[in-house]
Coordinates of C-alpha atoms and ligand atoms in Angstrom, one line a residue:
X237 CA 54.6 -18.7 80.0
X238 CA 50.9 -17.0 81.0
X239 CA 47.7 -17.9 80.0
X240 CA 46.1 -15.8 77.0
X241 CA 43.2 -15.2 79.8
X242 CA 45.7 -14.0 82.3
X243 CA 47.4 -11.6 79.6
X244 CA 43.9 -10.3 78.7
X245 CA 43.1 -9.5 82.2
X246 CA 46.2 -7.7 83.0
X247 CA 46.2 -5.4 79.8
X248 CA 42.2 -4.7 80.6
X249 CA 43.2 -4.3 84.3
X250 CA 45.1 -1.3 83.1
X251 CA 42.9 0.3 80.5
X252 CA 40.4 3.2 81.2
X253 CA 37.4 4.4 79.1
X254 CA 38.2 7.8 77.6
X255 CA 36.7 10.3 79.3
X256 CA 33.2 11.2 77.6
X257 CA 32.8 14.3 75.4
X258 CA 29.7 16.4 74.5
X259 CA 30.1 17.1 70.7
X260 CA 27.2 18.9 68.2
X261 CA 25.2 16.1 66.8
X262 CA 27.1 16.7 63.2
X263 CA 30.1 15.4 64.9
X264 CA 29.1 12.5 66.4
X265 CA 28.7 9.8 63.5
X266 CA 30.8 6.8 63.9
X267 CA 31.3 7.6 67.5
X268 CA 29.5 5.6 70.6
X269 CA 27.2 7.5 73.0
X270 CA 28.2 7.6 76.9
X271 CA 24.9 7.6 78.2
X272 CA 21.5 6.6 77.5
X273 CA 19.6 9.3 75.6
X274 CA 16.2 10.1 76.6
X275 CA 13.1 12.2 74.8
X276 CA 12.9 15.7 75.6
X277 CA 10.7 16.4 72.5
X278 CA 7.6 13.7 72.1
X279 CA 8.2 12.1 68.2
X280 CA 5.8 13.4 66.4
X281 CA 5.7 16.9 68.5
X282 CA 2.4 17.6 68.2
X283 CA -0.7 16.2 66.8
X284 CA -0.9 16.5 62.5
X285 CA -1.9 15.9 59.3
X286 CA -0.5 13.2 57.4
X287 CA -2.0 14.6 54.2
X288 CA -2.5 17.7 52.1
X289 CA -6.4 18.1 52.4
X290 CA -9.2 19.0 55.2
X291 CA -9.3 18.8 58.8
X292 CA -12.7 17.9 59.5
X293 CA -14.7 16.2 62.0
X294 CA -15.1 12.8 61.1
X295 CA -19.2 12.9 62.0
X296 CA -19.2 15.8 60.0
X297 CA -18.5 13.6 56.7
X298 CA -20.1 10.4 57.4
X299 CA -23.2 11.4 54.9
X300 CA -20.2 12.0 52.3
X301 CA -20.5 13.6 49.7
X302 CA -21.4 16.7 51.7
X303 CA -20.0 20.3 51.3
X304 CA -18.5 22.3 54.3
X305 CA -17.7 25.6 54.8
X306 CA -13.9 26.4 54.8
X307 CA -13.3 28.3 57.9
X308 CA -9.4 28.6 57.3
X309 CA -5.9 27.4 56.2
X310 CA -3.1 25.9 58.4
X311 CA 0.3 25.6 56.2
X312 CA 3.1 23.7 57.6
X313 CA 5.1 25.8 60.3
X314 CA 1.8 27.4 61.5
X315 CA 2.0 28.5 65.5
X316 CA -1.4 29.3 65.5
X317 CA -3.9 27.1 63.7
X318 CA -7.3 28.2 63.0
X319 CA -9.9 25.8 65.1
X320 CA -12.4 23.9 62.9
X321 CA -15.9 25.0 63.7
X322 CA -18.7 22.5 64.0
X323 CA -20.1 21.3 60.5
X324 CA -17.1 23.2 58.9
X325 CA -13.6 22.2 57.5
X326 CA -9.9 23.9 57.6
X327 CA -7.3 23.4 55.0
X328 CA -4.3 21.8 56.1
X329 CA -1.1 20.9 54.7
X330 CA 1.3 17.5 55.5
X331 CA 3.0 18.2 58.9
X332 CA 0.7 20.9 60.2
X333 CA -0.8 20.8 63.4
X334 CA -4.1 19.3 63.6
X335 CA -6.6 22.3 64.5
X336 CA -8.7 22.0 67.6
X337 CA -12.2 20.3 67.2
X338 CA -10.9 18.6 64.2
X339 CA -10.3 14.9 64.5
X340 CA -9.3 13.6 60.8
X341 CA -8.3 14.7 57.5
X342 CA -9.7 14.0 53.9
X343 CA -6.9 13.8 51.6
X344 CA -7.7 16.6 49.1
X345 CA -7.8 14.0 46.3
X346 CA -11.5 12.6 48.3
X347 CA -12.6 16.6 47.5
X348 CA -13.5 19.0 44.6
X349 CA -10.6 20.4 44.8
X350 CA -7.6 20.5 42.5
X351 CA -4.4 19.5 44.2
X352 CA -1.6 22.2 44.3
X353 CA -1.2 25.8 44.7
X354 CA -4.7 26.9 44.6
X355 CA -6.5 29.6 46.2
X356 CA -8.1 29.1 49.4
X357 CA -12.3 28.0 48.2
X358 CA -15.2 29.3 50.3
X359 CA -16.3 25.7 50.7
X360 CA -15.4 22.2 50.0
X361 CA -17.5 19.2 48.6
X362 CA -15.9 15.9 50.3
X363 CA -17.2 13.0 48.3
X364 CA -15.8 10.2 50.9
X365 CA -16.7 9.8 54.7
X366 CA -13.4 9.3 56.7
X367 CA -13.0 7.4 60.1
X368 CA -12.0 9.2 63.5
X369 CA -8.2 9.2 63.1
X370 CA -7.7 9.5 59.4
X371 CA -4.5 10.7 58.2
X372 CA -4.1 12.3 62.0
X373 CA -0.3 11.5 63.7
X374 CA -0.9 11.5 67.2
X375 CA 1.5 13.4 69.4
X376 CA 3.9 11.0 71.0
X377 CA 2.9 8.3 68.9
X378 CA 6.5 7.0 68.4
X379 CA 8.6 8.3 71.7
X380 CA 6.8 10.3 74.5
X381 CA 9.1 12.5 76.8
X382 CA 11.1 10.8 79.0
X383 CA 11.3 7.4 76.7
X384 CA 15.1 6.2 76.2
X385 CA 15.8 6.7 72.7
X386 CA 19.4 5.3 72.5
X387 CA 21.2 3.4 74.9
X388 CA 24.8 4.0 76.5
X389 CA 27.4 2.5 74.3
X390 CA 25.7 2.5 70.9
X391 CA 27.4 3.1 67.7
X392 CA 25.9 6.5 66.5
X393 CA 25.0 6.2 62.5
X394 CA 22.6 8.1 59.9
X395 CA 19.7 6.6 61.8
X396 CA 20.7 7.3 65.5
X397 CA 21.7 10.3 65.0
X398 CA 18.6 11.8 63.3
X399 CA 16.3 9.8 66.3
X400 CA 18.4 11.9 68.6
X401 CA 17.7 15.5 66.7
X402 CA 13.9 14.2 66.3
X403 CA 13.6 13.3 70.2
X404 CA 15.3 17.4 71.0
X405 CA 19.0 17.2 71.3
X406 CA 21.5 19.2 69.4
X407 CA 24.9 17.7 71.2
X408 CA 25.0 14.1 72.4
X409 CA 27.7 12.8 75.1
X410 CA 29.8 10.5 73.3
X411 CA 33.3 8.6 73.5
X412 CA 35.9 10.6 71.7
X413 CA 37.5 8.6 68.8
X414 CA 41.0 6.7 70.3
X415 CA 43.9 8.5 68.4
X416 CA 46.3 5.2 68.2
X417 CA 49.9 5.1 67.3
X418 CA 51.0 2.8 64.5
X419 CA 54.9 2.4 64.7
X420 CA 56.9 -0.7 62.7
X421 CA 60.3 -1.2 63.5
X422 CA 63.1 -3.2 61.8
X423 CA 66.3 -2.1 59.7
X424 CA 64.6 -4.4 56.9
X425 CA 61.5 -2.4 56.1
X426 CA 61.0 -0.3 53.2
X427 CA 58.3 1.9 51.9
X428 CA 55.2 0.2 50.3
X429 CA 55.9 -0.1 46.3
X430 CA 59.6 0.7 46.8
X431 CA 62.3 -1.8 45.1
X432 CA 63.8 -3.6 48.6
X433 CA 66.6 -4.5 47.8
X434 CA 68.6 -7.6 49.2
X435 CA 67.5 -8.6 52.6
X436 CA 64.7 -6.2 53.1
X437 CA 60.9 -6.2 53.0
X438 CA 57.8 -3.9 52.5
X439 CA 56.6 -2.5 55.3
X440 CA 53.2 -4.4 55.6
X441 CA 52.4 -3.9 59.7
X442 CA 51.9 -0.1 59.4
X443 CA 49.0 -0.6 56.7
X444 CA 47.8 -3.7 58.2
X445 CA 47.9 -2.3 61.9
X446 CA 46.3 1.3 60.7
X447 CA 43.6 -0.5 59.1
X448 CA 42.7 -2.5 62.1
X449 CA 42.8 0.5 64.2
X450 CA 40.4 1.9 61.8
X451 CA 37.9 -1.2 61.4
X452 CA 38.1 -0.9 65.2
X453 CA 36.0 2.3 65.3
X454 CA 39.4 4.5 66.4
X455 CA 41.6 7.1 64.6
X456 CA 44.9 5.5 63.3
X457 CA 48.3 7.9 63.7
X458 CA 50.6 6.3 61.4
X459 CA 54.3 7.1 63.0
X460 CA 56.0 5.2 60.3
X461 CA 58.8 2.7 60.3
X462 CA 61.7 2.8 62.7
X463 CA 65.0 1.0 62.2
X464 CA 66.8 -0.6 65.0
X465 CA 67.7 2.3 66.9
X466 CA 66.6 2.2 70.3
X467 CA 67.5 5.9 70.9
X468 CA 65.5 7.0 67.5
X469 CA 62.7 4.5 68.7
X470 CA 62.3 6.4 72.5
X471 CA 62.7 9.8 70.3
X472 CA 59.4 9.1 68.0
X473 CA 57.6 7.6 70.8
X474 CA 58.2 10.7 73.0
X475 CA 57.4 13.2 70.2
X476 CA 54.1 10.9 69.6
X477 CA 52.7 10.7 73.0
X478 CA 51.1 14.0 73.5
X479 CA 48.8 13.2 70.7
X480 CA 47.8 9.7 70.7
X481 CA 45.4 7.3 73.1
X482 CA 47.2 4.4 72.8
X483 CA 50.2 3.0 70.6
X484 CA 50.7 -0.1 68.7
X485 CA 54.4 -1.0 68.1
X486 CA 55.2 -4.0 65.7
X487 CA 58.7 -6.2 66.0
X488 CA 61.5 -6.0 68.2
X489 CA 60.4 -8.0 70.8
X490 CA 61.5 -11.4 70.9
X491 CA 65.4 -12.6 71.9
X492 CA 67.2 -11.4 68.9
X493 CA 70.1 -8.9 69.2
X494 CA 68.5 -6.0 67.8
X495 CA 65.0 -6.3 69.7
X496 CA 64.6 -2.6 69.6
X497 CA 61.3 -2.3 71.0
X498 CA 62.7 -4.1 74.1
X499 CA 65.6 -2.0 74.4
X500 CA 64.0 1.2 74.3
X501 CA 60.5 0.5 76.3
X502 CA 61.8 -2.3 78.7
X503 CA 62.6 0.0 81.2
X504 CA 58.7 1.5 81.3
X505 CA 56.5 -1.5 79.9
X506 CA 56.4 -5.6 80.6
X507 CA 57.8 -8.0 78.1
X508 CA 56.5 -11.6 78.5
X509 CA 55.7 -14.5 76.9
X510 CA 51.9 -15.5 76.6
X511 CA 50.8 -19.5 75.8
X512 CA 49.4 -18.6 72.0
X513 CA 50.8 -19.0 68.9
X514 CA 51.3 -17.2 66.8
X515 CA 52.0 -14.1 69.3
X516 CA 54.0 -15.8 72.3
X517 CA 56.2 -12.6 72.5
X518 CA 54.2 -9.4 74.0
X519 CA 54.8 -6.4 75.6
X520 CA 52.2 -4.0 77.4
X521 CA 52.4 -1.0 79.5
X522 CA 51.2 2.3 80.2
X523 CA 53.2 5.5 79.1
X524 CA 52.9 8.4 81.5
X525 CA 50.3 7.0 83.0
X526 CA 47.8 7.6 80.4
X527 CA 48.8 6.0 77.1
X528 CA 48.5 2.0 76.9
X529 CA 51.5 0.7 74.5
X530 CA 50.7 -2.9 72.9
X531 CA 54.2 -3.8 71.4
X532 CA 53.4 -6.7 69.1
X533 CA 55.8 -9.3 67.5
X534 CA 56.8 -8.4 64.0
X535 CA 55.3 -11.3 61.8
X536 CA 52.3 -10.2 60.4
X537 CA 50.0 -13.2 61.2
X538 CA 51.1 -12.8 64.7
X539 CA 50.3 -8.8 64.5
X540 CA 46.8 -9.7 63.1
X541 CA 45.8 -12.2 66.0
X542 CA 47.6 -10.6 68.7
X543 CA 45.7 -7.5 67.4
X544 CA 42.3 -9.3 67.4
X545 CA 42.9 -10.9 70.8
X546 CA 44.7 -8.0 72.8
X547 CA 44.4 -4.5 71.3
X548 CA 40.9 -4.9 70.1
X549 CA 39.7 -5.4 73.7
X550 CA 41.9 -2.6 74.9
X551 CA 40.5 -0.4 72.1
X552 CA 36.9 -1.6 73.0
X553 CA 37.9 -0.4 76.8
X554 CA 38.7 2.8 75.4
X555 CA 35.6 3.6 73.6
X556 CA 33.6 2.1 76.6
X557 CA 32.4 -0.8 75.3
X558 CA 32.2 -4.2 76.6
X559 CA 36.3 -5.5 76.0
X560 CA 35.4 -8.8 75.0
X561 CA 33.2 -10.4 72.0
X562 CA 31.5 -14.0 72.5
X563 CA 33.4 -16.7 70.7
X564 CA 31.6 -18.4 68.1
X565 CA 31.7 -21.9 67.0
X566 CA 32.5 -23.7 63.9
X567 CA 33.9 -27.2 62.2
X568 CA 37.2 -27.7 60.7
X569 CA 36.4 -28.5 56.9
X570 CA 40.5 -30.1 56.8
X571 CA 42.8 -31.4 59.2
X572 CA 45.8 -29.5 60.5
X573 CA 48.3 -29.7 63.4
X574 CA 48.3 -27.6 66.7
X575 CA 51.5 -26.7 68.9
X576 CA 51.0 -28.7 72.6
X577 CA 50.6 -26.3 75.2
X578 CA 49.7 -23.1 73.2
X579 CA 46.1 -21.7 72.1
X580 CA 46.4 -21.8 68.4
X581 CA 44.8 -18.7 66.2
X582 CA 44.3 -19.8 62.9
X583 CA 43.3 -17.3 59.8
X584 CA 40.4 -19.1 58.5
X585 CA 37.9 -18.7 55.5
X586 CA 34.5 -19.4 56.3
X587 CA 32.9 -22.2 54.2
X588 CA 29.0 -22.4 53.8
X589 CA 28.4 -26.0 53.3
X590 CA 24.8 -26.3 55.3
X591 CA 26.6 -28.5 58.0
X592 CA 25.3 -27.2 61.5
X593 CA 27.9 -24.7 62.4
X594 CA 30.5 -22.6 59.8
X595 CA 33.3 -24.8 58.1
X596 CA 36.5 -23.0 58.4
X597 CA 39.9 -23.9 56.5
X598 CA 43.0 -22.4 57.1
X599 CA 43.2 -19.3 54.9
X600 CA 46.7 -20.3 53.8
X601 CA 48.0 -23.4 52.2
X602 CA 51.0 -23.4 54.1
X603 CA 49.6 -23.9 57.4
X604 CA 49.6 -21.4 60.3
X605 CA 53.4 -19.9 60.1
X606 CA 53.3 -16.6 60.7
X607 CA 55.0 -15.1 58.3
X608 CA 52.3 -16.0 55.4
X609 CA 51.1 -12.4 55.2
X610 CA 49.7 -12.5 51.6
X611 CA 47.4 -15.0 52.6
X612 CA 46.0 -13.4 55.2
X613 CA 43.9 -11.7 52.3
X614 CA 41.6 -14.4 52.3
X615 CA 41.0 -14.4 55.9
X616 CA 37.6 -13.9 57.5
X617 CA 37.8 -14.7 61.3
X618 CA 40.3 -17.1 63.6
X619 CA 39.7 -20.7 64.4
X620 CA 40.5 -21.2 68.2
X621 CA 42.2 -24.2 69.2
X622 CA 42.2 -25.5 73.1
X623 CA 45.7 -25.5 74.3
X624 CA 45.6 -29.4 74.8
X625 CA 45.0 -30.3 71.2
X626 CA 47.8 -31.1 69.1
X627 CA 45.6 -31.9 66.5
X628 CA 42.6 -31.1 64.3
X629 CA 40.3 -33.4 62.2
X630 CA 37.7 -32.6 59.6
X631 CA 34.5 -32.0 61.5
X632 CA 36.3 -31.3 65.3
X633 CA 34.4 -28.4 66.9
X634 CA 36.6 -25.3 66.9
X635 CA 36.2 -21.8 68.5
X636 CA 35.6 -19.2 66.0
X637 CA 36.4 -15.4 66.8
X638 CA 35.2 -12.9 63.8
X639 CA 36.0 -9.7 63.2
X640 CA 33.2 -8.6 60.6
Ligands
LIG788 N1 65.5 -17.5 69.7 C1 63.8 -17.6 69.5 N2 64.1 -16.7 68.3 C2 62.5 -16.3 68.0 C3 61.4 -16.7 69.3 C4 62.0 -17.1 69.9 O1 61.3 -17.5 71.1 N3 63.4 -17.6 70.2 N4 60.4 -16.3 68.8 C5 59.8 -16.1 67.6 C6 58.5 -15.7 67.2 S1 57.2 -16.9 68.0 C7 58.2 -14.4 67.2 S2 56.4 -14.1 66.8 C8 59.2 -13.6 66.4 C9 58.8 -12.1 67.1 O2 60.3 -11.4 66.6 P1 60.1 -10.0 66.9 O3 58.8 -9.1 67.2 O4 61.1 -9.5 67.6 O5 59.9 -9.6 65.4 P2 61.2 -9.4 64.5 O6 62.4 -10.2 64.2 O7 61.2 -7.9 64.2 O8 60.4 -9.5 63.2 C10 59.7 -10.9 62.8 C11 59.5 -11.1 61.9 O9 58.5 -10.1 60.8 C12 59.0 -9.6 60.1 N5 58.2 -7.9 60.2 C13 58.8 -7.2 61.4 N6 57.9 -5.9 61.1 C14 57.6 -6.0 60.0 C15 56.6 -5.2 58.9 N7 56.7 -3.8 59.9 N8 55.8 -5.6 57.9 C16 56.2 -6.8 57.6 N9 56.9 -7.6 58.2 C17 57.7 -6.9 59.5 C18 60.3 -9.4 60.2 O10 61.1 -8.9 58.9 C19 60.6 -10.5 60.4 O11 60.4 -11.8 59.5 O12 60.5 -14.2 67.0 C20 60.7 -15.3 66.4 N10 62.3 -15.0 66.7
MOO789 O1 54.4 -16.2 68.1 MO1 55.4 -16.3 66.9 O2 54.1 -14.9 67.0 O3 54.9 -17.7 66.7 O4 55.1 -16.1 65.2

């Protein structure tokens, strides 16, 4: 058996980030930036008014109330604003460029003018003095050209995209969303919601893996369930390869007589035993020199654990992100037993009981057995117990691998 770290290393050594692609900003939502984004435009791009009102020299209204002749109008979008002559005012709208000569804006509410669409008055009475800079938004107040607006690796959400557009960008260099094939195996599987009949069970791994893939920021390509027929499995994999960037299979990797994934792929990917529980039998390789394949054991809890410990780091690498997440700490709320010589990953529920670290209890009352799939619904994280520990007592510190 090899250690968890040795296996992770051997996987990550063979996974490369997908080549970045330049896409229109509107298509970049939910993707990760592949380079730093620096401002082309200042934000705001020009000095402008924060209020509808009148642009003035603050010194000219210090003795308010005072009447000033109105020299012109500056709506938003104006390209040639009229200058404010000494002792005069120019009507201005929110977002319009501050005219030359002005150093402050008097909101319309502080004048004798009614708000709204009115004809340009010949003069305006300013009823209150304003300070230099009042209601003026200065060019480059937020960012200046050349400033870094977003760092490489940033997950692009609504606010990041609006920042990029404001700073002058129409396209962004992103990591494409990896397309991940999801393939379940086993003669015993039947589709969701159908009557399994004797000896058969619902294929819950397909939705489990597809959901985990999506939660990892990738696009699942669900290939369905294949029975214990290595030739059929090879055909399905061959047909899927051109359209996917990674493949996750479940089941058929142990030592049974019908271990279909092993039978179909053993000449192209390696199978090994990792010192972890669950998730001991694992297969990994790269098909067509391009597509990493994770062959996970079939037990649903093994799938969940193997995904977070081995697949998720690989997908983060495809996305150009740091592969490993830092391990947090927690305290056991109850006692449980651990397998000697294997690192244990236990799906747990977090309890906020006011102690120094979060307390955790196994999500399944039945212990950590890898077939207890319904209990997974309550799990929020994995407790991680070292290889040399054979029992956890209440209050013991354990590792905590969170996925949200
Ligand atoms: N003699 C030995 N037997 C087993 C060993 C061993 O070392 N020696 N290892 C055990 C361990 S640990 C695991 S884990 C499993 C792994 O077996 P496979 O990867 O070959 O998985 P299967 O046999 O195909 O399935 C295991 C289990 O999971 C259920 N399953 C499979 N696919 C699905 C699915 N899509 N949805 C829901 N459930 C699924 C399947 O019915 C089995 O119950 O091997 C042990 N045996
Ligand atoms: O290692 Mo298996 O994955 O115990 O259930």
